Structure formats: C-alpha cells, structure tokens
PDB file of C-alpha atoms in Angstrom:
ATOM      1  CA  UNK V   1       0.250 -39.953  17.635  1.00  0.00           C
ATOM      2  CA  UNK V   2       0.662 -36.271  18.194  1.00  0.00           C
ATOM      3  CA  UNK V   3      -2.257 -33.591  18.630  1.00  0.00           C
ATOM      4  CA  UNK V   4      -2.575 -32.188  14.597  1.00  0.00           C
ATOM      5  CA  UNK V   5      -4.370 -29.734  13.290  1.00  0.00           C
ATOM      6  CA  UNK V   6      -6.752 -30.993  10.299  1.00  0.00           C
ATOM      7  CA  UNK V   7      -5.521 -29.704   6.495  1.00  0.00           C
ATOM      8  CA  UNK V   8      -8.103 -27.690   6.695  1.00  0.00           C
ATOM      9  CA  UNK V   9      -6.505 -25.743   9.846  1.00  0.00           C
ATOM     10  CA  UNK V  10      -9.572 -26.384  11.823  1.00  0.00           C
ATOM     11  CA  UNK V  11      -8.900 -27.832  15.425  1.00  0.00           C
ATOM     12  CA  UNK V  12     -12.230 -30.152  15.125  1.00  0.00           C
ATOM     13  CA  UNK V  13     -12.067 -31.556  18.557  1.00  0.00           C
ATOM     14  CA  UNK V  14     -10.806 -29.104  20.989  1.00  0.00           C
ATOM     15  CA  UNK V  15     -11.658 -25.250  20.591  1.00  0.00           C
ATOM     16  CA  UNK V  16     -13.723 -23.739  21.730  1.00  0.00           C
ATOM     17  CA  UNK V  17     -16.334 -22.927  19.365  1.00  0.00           C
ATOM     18  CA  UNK V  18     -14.627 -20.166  17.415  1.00  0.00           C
ATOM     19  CA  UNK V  19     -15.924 -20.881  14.608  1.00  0.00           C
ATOM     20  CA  UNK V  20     -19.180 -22.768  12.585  1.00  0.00           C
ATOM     21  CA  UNK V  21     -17.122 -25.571  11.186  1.00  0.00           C
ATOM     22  CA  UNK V  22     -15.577 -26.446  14.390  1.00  0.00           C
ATOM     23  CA  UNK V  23     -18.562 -25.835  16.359  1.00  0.00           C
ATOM     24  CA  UNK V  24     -20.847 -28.514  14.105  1.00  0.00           C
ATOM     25  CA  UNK V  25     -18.218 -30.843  14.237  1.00  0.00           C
ATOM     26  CA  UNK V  26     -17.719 -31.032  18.279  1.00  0.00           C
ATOM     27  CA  UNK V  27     -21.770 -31.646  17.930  1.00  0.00           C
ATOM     28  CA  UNK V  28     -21.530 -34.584  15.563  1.00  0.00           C
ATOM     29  CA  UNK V  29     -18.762 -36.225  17.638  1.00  0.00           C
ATOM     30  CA  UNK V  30     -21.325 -37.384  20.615  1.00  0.00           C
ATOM     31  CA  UNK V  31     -23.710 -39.059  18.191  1.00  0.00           C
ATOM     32  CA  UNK V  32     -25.106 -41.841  20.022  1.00  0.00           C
ATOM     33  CA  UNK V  33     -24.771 -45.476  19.933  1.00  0.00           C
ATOM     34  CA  UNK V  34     -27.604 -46.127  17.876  1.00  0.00           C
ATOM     35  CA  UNK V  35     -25.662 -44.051  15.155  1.00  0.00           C
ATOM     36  CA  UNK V  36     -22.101 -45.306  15.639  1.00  0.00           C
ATOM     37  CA  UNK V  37     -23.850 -48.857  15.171  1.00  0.00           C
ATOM     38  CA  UNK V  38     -25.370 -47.811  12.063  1.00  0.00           C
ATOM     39  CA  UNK V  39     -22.611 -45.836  10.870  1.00  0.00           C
ATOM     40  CA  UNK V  40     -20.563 -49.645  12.035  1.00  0.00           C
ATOM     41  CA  UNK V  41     -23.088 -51.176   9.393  1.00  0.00           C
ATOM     42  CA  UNK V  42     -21.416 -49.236   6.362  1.00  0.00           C
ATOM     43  CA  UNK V  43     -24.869 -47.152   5.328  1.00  0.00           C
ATOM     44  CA  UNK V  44     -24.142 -45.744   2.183  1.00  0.00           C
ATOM     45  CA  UNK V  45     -26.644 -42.822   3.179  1.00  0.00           C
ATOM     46  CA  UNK V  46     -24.847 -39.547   4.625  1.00  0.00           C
ATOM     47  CA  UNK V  47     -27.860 -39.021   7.036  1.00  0.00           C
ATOM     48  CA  UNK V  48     -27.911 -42.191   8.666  1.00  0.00           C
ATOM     49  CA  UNK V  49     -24.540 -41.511  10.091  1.00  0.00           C
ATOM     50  CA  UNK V  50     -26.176 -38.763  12.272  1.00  0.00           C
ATOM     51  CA  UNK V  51     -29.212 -38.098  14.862  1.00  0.00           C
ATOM     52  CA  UNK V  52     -31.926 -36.092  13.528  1.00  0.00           C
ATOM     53  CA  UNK V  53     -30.041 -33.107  15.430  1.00  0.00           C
ATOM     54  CA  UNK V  54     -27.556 -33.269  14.808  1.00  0.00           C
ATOM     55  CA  UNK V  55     -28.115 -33.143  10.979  1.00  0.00           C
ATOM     56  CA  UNK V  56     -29.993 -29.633  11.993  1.00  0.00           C
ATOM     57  CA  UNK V  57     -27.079 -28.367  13.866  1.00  0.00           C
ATOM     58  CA  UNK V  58     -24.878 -29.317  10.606  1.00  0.00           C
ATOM     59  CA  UNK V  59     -27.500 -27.608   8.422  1.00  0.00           C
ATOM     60  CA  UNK V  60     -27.808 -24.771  10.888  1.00  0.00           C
ATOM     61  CA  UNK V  61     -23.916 -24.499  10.467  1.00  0.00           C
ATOM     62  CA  UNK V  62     -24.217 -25.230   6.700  1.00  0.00           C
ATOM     63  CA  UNK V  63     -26.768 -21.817   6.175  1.00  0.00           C
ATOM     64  CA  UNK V  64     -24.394 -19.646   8.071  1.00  0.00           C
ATOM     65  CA  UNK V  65     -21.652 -20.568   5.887  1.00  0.00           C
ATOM     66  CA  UNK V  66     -23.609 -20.311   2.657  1.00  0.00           C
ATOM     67  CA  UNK V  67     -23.620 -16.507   3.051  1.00  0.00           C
ATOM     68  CA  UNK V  68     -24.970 -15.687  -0.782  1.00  0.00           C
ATOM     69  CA  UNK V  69     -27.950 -18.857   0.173  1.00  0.00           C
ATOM     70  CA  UNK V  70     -27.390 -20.260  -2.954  1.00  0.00           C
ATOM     71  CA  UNK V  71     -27.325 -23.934  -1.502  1.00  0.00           C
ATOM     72  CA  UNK V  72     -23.458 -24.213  -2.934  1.00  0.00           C
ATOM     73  CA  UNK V  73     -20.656 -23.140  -0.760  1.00  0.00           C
ATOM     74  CA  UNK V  74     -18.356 -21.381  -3.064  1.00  0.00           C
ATOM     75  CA  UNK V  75     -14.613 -19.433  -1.846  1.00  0.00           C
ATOM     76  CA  UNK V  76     -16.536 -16.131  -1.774  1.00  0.00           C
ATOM     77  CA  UNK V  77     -18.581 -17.294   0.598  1.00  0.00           C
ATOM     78  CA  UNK V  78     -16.078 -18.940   3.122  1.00  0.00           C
ATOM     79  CA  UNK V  79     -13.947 -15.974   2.638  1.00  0.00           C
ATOM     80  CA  UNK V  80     -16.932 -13.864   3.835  1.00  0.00           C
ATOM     81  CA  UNK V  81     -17.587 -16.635   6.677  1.00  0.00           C
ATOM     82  CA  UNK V  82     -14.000 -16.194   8.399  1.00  0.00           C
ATOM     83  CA  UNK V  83     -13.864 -12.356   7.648  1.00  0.00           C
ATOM     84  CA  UNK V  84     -16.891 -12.376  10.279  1.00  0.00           C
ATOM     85  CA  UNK V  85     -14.866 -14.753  12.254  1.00  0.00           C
ATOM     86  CA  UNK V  86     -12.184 -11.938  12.589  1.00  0.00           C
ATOM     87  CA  UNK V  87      -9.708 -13.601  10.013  1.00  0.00           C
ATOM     88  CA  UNK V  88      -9.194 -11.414   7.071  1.00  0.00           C
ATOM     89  CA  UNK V  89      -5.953 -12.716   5.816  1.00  0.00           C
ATOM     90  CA  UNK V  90      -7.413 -16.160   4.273  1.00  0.00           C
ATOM     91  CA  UNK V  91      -5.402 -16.947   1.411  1.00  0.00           C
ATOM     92  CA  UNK V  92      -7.276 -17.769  -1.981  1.00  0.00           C
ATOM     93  CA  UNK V  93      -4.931 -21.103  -1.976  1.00  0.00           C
ATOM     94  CA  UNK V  94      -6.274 -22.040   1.535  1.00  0.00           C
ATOM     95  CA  UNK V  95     -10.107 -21.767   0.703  1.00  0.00           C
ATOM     96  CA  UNK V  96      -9.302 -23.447  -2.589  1.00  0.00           C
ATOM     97  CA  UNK V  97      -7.945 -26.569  -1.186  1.00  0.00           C
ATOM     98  CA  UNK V  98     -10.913 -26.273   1.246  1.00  0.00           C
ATOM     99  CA  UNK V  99     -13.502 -26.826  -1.873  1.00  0.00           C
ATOM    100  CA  UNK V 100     -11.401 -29.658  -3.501  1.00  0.00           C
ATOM    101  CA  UNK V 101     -12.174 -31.448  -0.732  1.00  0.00           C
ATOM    102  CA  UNK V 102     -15.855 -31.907  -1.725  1.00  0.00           C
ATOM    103  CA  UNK V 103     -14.756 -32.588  -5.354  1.00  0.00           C
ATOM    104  CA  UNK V 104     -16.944 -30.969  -6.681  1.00  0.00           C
ATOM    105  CA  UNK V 105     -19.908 -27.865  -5.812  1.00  0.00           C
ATOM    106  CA  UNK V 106     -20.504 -28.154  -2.381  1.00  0.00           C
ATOM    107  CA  UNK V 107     -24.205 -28.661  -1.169  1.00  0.00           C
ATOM    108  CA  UNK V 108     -25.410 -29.446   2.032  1.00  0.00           C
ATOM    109  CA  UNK V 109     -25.029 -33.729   1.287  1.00  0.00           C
ATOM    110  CA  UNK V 110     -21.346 -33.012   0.547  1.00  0.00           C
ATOM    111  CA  UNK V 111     -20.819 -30.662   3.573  1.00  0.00           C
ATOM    112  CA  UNK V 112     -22.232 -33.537   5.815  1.00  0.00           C
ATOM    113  CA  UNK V 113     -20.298 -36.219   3.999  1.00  0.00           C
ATOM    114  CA  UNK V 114     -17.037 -34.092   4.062  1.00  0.00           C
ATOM    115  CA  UNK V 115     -17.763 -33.801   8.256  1.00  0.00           C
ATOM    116  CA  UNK V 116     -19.004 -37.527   8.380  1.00  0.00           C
ATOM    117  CA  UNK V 117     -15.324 -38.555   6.838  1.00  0.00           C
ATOM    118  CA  UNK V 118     -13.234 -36.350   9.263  1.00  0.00           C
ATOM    119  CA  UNK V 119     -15.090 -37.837  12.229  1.00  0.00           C
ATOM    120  CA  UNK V 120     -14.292 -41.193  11.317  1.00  0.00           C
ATOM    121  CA  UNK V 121     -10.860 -39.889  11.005  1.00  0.00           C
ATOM    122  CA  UNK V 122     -10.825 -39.082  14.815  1.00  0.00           C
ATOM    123  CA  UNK V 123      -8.121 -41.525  16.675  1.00  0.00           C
ATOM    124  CA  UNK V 124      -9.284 -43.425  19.143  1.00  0.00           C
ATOM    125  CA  UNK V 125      -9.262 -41.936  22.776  1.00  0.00           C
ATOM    126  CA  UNK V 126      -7.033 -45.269  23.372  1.00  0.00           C
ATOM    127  CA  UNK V 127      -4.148 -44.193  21.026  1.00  0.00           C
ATOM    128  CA  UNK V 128      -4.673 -40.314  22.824  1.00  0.00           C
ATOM    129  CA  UNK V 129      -4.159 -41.407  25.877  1.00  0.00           C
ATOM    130  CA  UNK V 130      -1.172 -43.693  24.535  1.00  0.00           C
ATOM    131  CA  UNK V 131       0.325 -40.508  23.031  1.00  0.00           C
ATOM    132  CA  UNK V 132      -0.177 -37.855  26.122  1.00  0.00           C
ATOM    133  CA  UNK V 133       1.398 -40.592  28.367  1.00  0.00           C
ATOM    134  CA  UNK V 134       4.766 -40.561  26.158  1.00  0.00           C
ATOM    135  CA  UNK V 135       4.501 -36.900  28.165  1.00  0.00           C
ATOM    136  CA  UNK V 136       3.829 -38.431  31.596  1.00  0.00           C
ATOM    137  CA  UNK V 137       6.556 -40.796  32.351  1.00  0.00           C
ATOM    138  CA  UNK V 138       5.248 -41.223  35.928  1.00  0.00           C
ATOM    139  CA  UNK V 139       1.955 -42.441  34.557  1.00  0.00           C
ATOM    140  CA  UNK V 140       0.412 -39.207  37.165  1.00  0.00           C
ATOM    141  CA  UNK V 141      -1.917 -38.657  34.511  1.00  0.00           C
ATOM    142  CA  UNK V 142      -0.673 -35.147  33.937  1.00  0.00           C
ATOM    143  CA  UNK V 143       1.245 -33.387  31.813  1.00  0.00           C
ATOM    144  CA  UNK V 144       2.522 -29.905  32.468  1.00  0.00           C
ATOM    145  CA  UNK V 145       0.815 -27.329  31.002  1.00  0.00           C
ATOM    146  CA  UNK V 146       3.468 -24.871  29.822  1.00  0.00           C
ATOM    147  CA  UNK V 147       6.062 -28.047  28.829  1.00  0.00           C
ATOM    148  CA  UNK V 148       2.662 -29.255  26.658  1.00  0.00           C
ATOM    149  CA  UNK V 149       2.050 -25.244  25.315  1.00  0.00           C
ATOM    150  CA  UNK V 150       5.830 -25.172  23.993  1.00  0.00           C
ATOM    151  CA  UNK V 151       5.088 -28.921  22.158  1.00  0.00           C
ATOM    152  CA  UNK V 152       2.278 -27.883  20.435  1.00  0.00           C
ATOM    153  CA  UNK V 153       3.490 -24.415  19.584  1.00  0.00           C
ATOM    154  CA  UNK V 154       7.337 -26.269  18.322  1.00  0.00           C
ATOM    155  CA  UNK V 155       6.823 -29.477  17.291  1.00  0.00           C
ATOM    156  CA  UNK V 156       4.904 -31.431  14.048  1.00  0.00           C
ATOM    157  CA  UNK V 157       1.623 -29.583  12.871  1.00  0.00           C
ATOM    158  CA  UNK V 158       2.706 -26.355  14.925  1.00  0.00           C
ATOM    159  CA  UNK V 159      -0.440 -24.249  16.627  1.00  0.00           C
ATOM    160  CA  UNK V 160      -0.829 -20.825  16.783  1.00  0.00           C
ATOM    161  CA  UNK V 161      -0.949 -18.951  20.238  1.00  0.00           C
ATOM    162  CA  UNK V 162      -4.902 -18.628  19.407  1.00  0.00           C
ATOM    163  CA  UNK V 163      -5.031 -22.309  18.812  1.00  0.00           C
ATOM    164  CA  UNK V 164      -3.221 -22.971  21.977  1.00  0.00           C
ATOM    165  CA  UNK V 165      -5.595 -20.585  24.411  1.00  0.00           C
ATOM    166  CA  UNK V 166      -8.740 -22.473  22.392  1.00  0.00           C
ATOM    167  CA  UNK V 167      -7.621 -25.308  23.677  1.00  0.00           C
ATOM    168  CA  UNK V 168      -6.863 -24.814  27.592  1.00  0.00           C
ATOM    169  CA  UNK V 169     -10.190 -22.955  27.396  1.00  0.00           C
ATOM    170  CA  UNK V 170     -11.958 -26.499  27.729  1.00  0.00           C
ATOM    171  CA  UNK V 171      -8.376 -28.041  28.819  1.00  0.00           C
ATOM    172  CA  UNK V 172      -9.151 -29.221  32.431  1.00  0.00           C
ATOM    173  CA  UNK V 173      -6.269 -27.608  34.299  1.00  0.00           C
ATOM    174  CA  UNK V 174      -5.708 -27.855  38.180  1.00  0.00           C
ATOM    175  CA  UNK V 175      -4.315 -25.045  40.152  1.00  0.00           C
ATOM    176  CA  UNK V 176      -0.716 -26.345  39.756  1.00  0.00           C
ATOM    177  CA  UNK V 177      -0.842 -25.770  35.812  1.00  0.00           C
ATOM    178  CA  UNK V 178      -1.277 -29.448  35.176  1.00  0.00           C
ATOM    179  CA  UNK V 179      -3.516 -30.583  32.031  1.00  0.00           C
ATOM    180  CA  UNK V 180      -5.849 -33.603  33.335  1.00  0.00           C
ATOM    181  CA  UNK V 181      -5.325 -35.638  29.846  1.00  0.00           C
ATOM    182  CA  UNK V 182      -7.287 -38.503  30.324  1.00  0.00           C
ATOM    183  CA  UNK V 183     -10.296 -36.011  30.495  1.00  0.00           C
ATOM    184  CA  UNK V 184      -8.710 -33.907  27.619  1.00  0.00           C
ATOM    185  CA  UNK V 185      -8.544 -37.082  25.937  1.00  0.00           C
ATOM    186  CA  UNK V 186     -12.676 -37.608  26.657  1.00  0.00           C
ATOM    187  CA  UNK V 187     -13.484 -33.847  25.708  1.00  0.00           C
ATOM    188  CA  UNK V 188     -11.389 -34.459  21.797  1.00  0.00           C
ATOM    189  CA  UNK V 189     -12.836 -38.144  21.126  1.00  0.00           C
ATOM    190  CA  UNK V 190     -16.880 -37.390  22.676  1.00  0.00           C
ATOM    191  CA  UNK V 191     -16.800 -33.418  23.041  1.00  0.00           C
ATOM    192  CA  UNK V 192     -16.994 -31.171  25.602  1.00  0.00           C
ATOM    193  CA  UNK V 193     -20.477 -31.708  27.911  1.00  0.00           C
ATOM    194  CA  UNK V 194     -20.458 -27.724  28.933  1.00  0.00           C
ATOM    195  CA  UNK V 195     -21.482 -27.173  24.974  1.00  0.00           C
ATOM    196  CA  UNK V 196     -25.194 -28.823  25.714  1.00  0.00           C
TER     197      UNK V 196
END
C-alpha cells in the first residue's frame, strides 16, 4: 500500500482542512461504533451509515458547495467552490469526472452516498502501518521526514508541495524531523482529535 491521493485529487484523510470536501470527510471518518456496526449490517439507507452530526456537518459542507442553492451540485458550482478555495485553474475535464461519480444530478443523498463509499474505501490502519514500516527497517517507528517528503512528491500518485505541507501540518513530527507513523497512521484511519 502506498499513501494515494483519491481520483478526485482530494487527500480525504490527512490535510488539513483546506477545503469542504476534505473537511466533511475527516468528520465522517470517527463515526462511532454504533454506526460502523450498523453500517457492518449492510443498511441500504445512506443515513444510517452516519451520526445525526455528522449528517449536518455533511449537509453543512453540502450547502457551501451548492453555491447557486439549487439542491443539485452542478460543474459551475464546484468550479465556483475551489475558485474561493484559491484554485482557479480547475480543468472542465477534472470537475466533469467529479459529477460522473454520482451518476447522475447530484443531491444531497448522492453527495452522502458518494462520501459513505470513499470511507469504506479507507485501508485499514493495519495495512498503513504495514506499508510505512516497508520505510522503517529498524521497526523505530519512524520514518524520516524529508526521505518520506521526496516519496510522496516522486513516487506512484505523486503530491504536490501543497499536498505535502497539508500533511506534516497534522503529521506528528519530533524535533529530529522524524514522522511518528503509527500516530499518522491513527490521524488518516479515525481523524485528527485537534479538529473537535
């Protein structure tokens, strides 16, 4: 396993809150047991894959996203969403792909369903760890953090310098420039406790 970006581009687990979509999805990661054994139960309802609030946070996320509030997020407005987010050069292809994930207009059910399927996608912190200590022959339980920067920035799904400073912003890094992964590990699979 290495560290990948989602198609979408969106670091889901580890930034730091740059944007809405990441932001509601770092909330809906440390649902609570209750939900994970209901979501465990195969529910084909959307909503009982969630707590109460985090459904609001999603639909808090949702209305800042559906900038024309016509209950349908359409290119326009996610092209208006990450213009406010500071990135102007979205390509028309990009957003595009974005909508056919929802196949089809995308209301607020579809937006939670869409985040409710990339959380289940999340590897679990056990095949992380298994991949960070590939990095760590000693088994110290760090990995270096300028050796890890040039990996993500080189290798596979490559980040972009932005990417990279989102995530040693919530990286726990000791004053020797080492990256603590096990708790990196904890912060990508159950989110980052700061955030409450």
């Amino acid at each position: 396993m290495v560290l990948q970006k989602n198609p979408r581009g969106i670091i889901i687990s580890v930034s730091t809150g740059s944007s809405y979509l990441e932001q509601a999805s770092r909330k809906a990661g440390t649902r609570s047991k209750a939900a994970a054994k209901r979501q465990q139960r195969g529910s084909s309802n959307v909503f009982s894959m969630f707590e109460q609030s985090q459904i609001q946070e999603f639909k808090e996320a949702f209305s800042c996203i559906d900038q024309n509030r016509d209950g349908i997020i359409s290119k326009s407005d996610l092209k208006e969403t990450y213009g406010q987010l500071g990135k102007m050069n979205v390509k028309d292809e990009e957003l595009e792909e974005m909508l056919k994930e929802g196949k089809g207009p995308i209301n607020f059910t579809v937006f939670l369903t869409l985040f409710g399927e990339k959380l289940n996608g999340t590897d679990p912190e056990e095949s992380i760890l298994a991949a960070f200590k590939l990095f760590d022959p000693n088994g110290t339980g760090f990995v270096n953090k300028e050796e890890f920067k040039q990996l993500l920035l080189t290798q596979a799904d490559k980040f972009s310098p932005e990417e990279v400073e989102q995530m040693f912003a919530v990286a726990p890094i000791d004053v020797a420039g080492n990256i603590d992964y096990k708790s990196l590990c904890y912060i990508i699979t159950h989110g980052d406790e700061k955030e409450d």
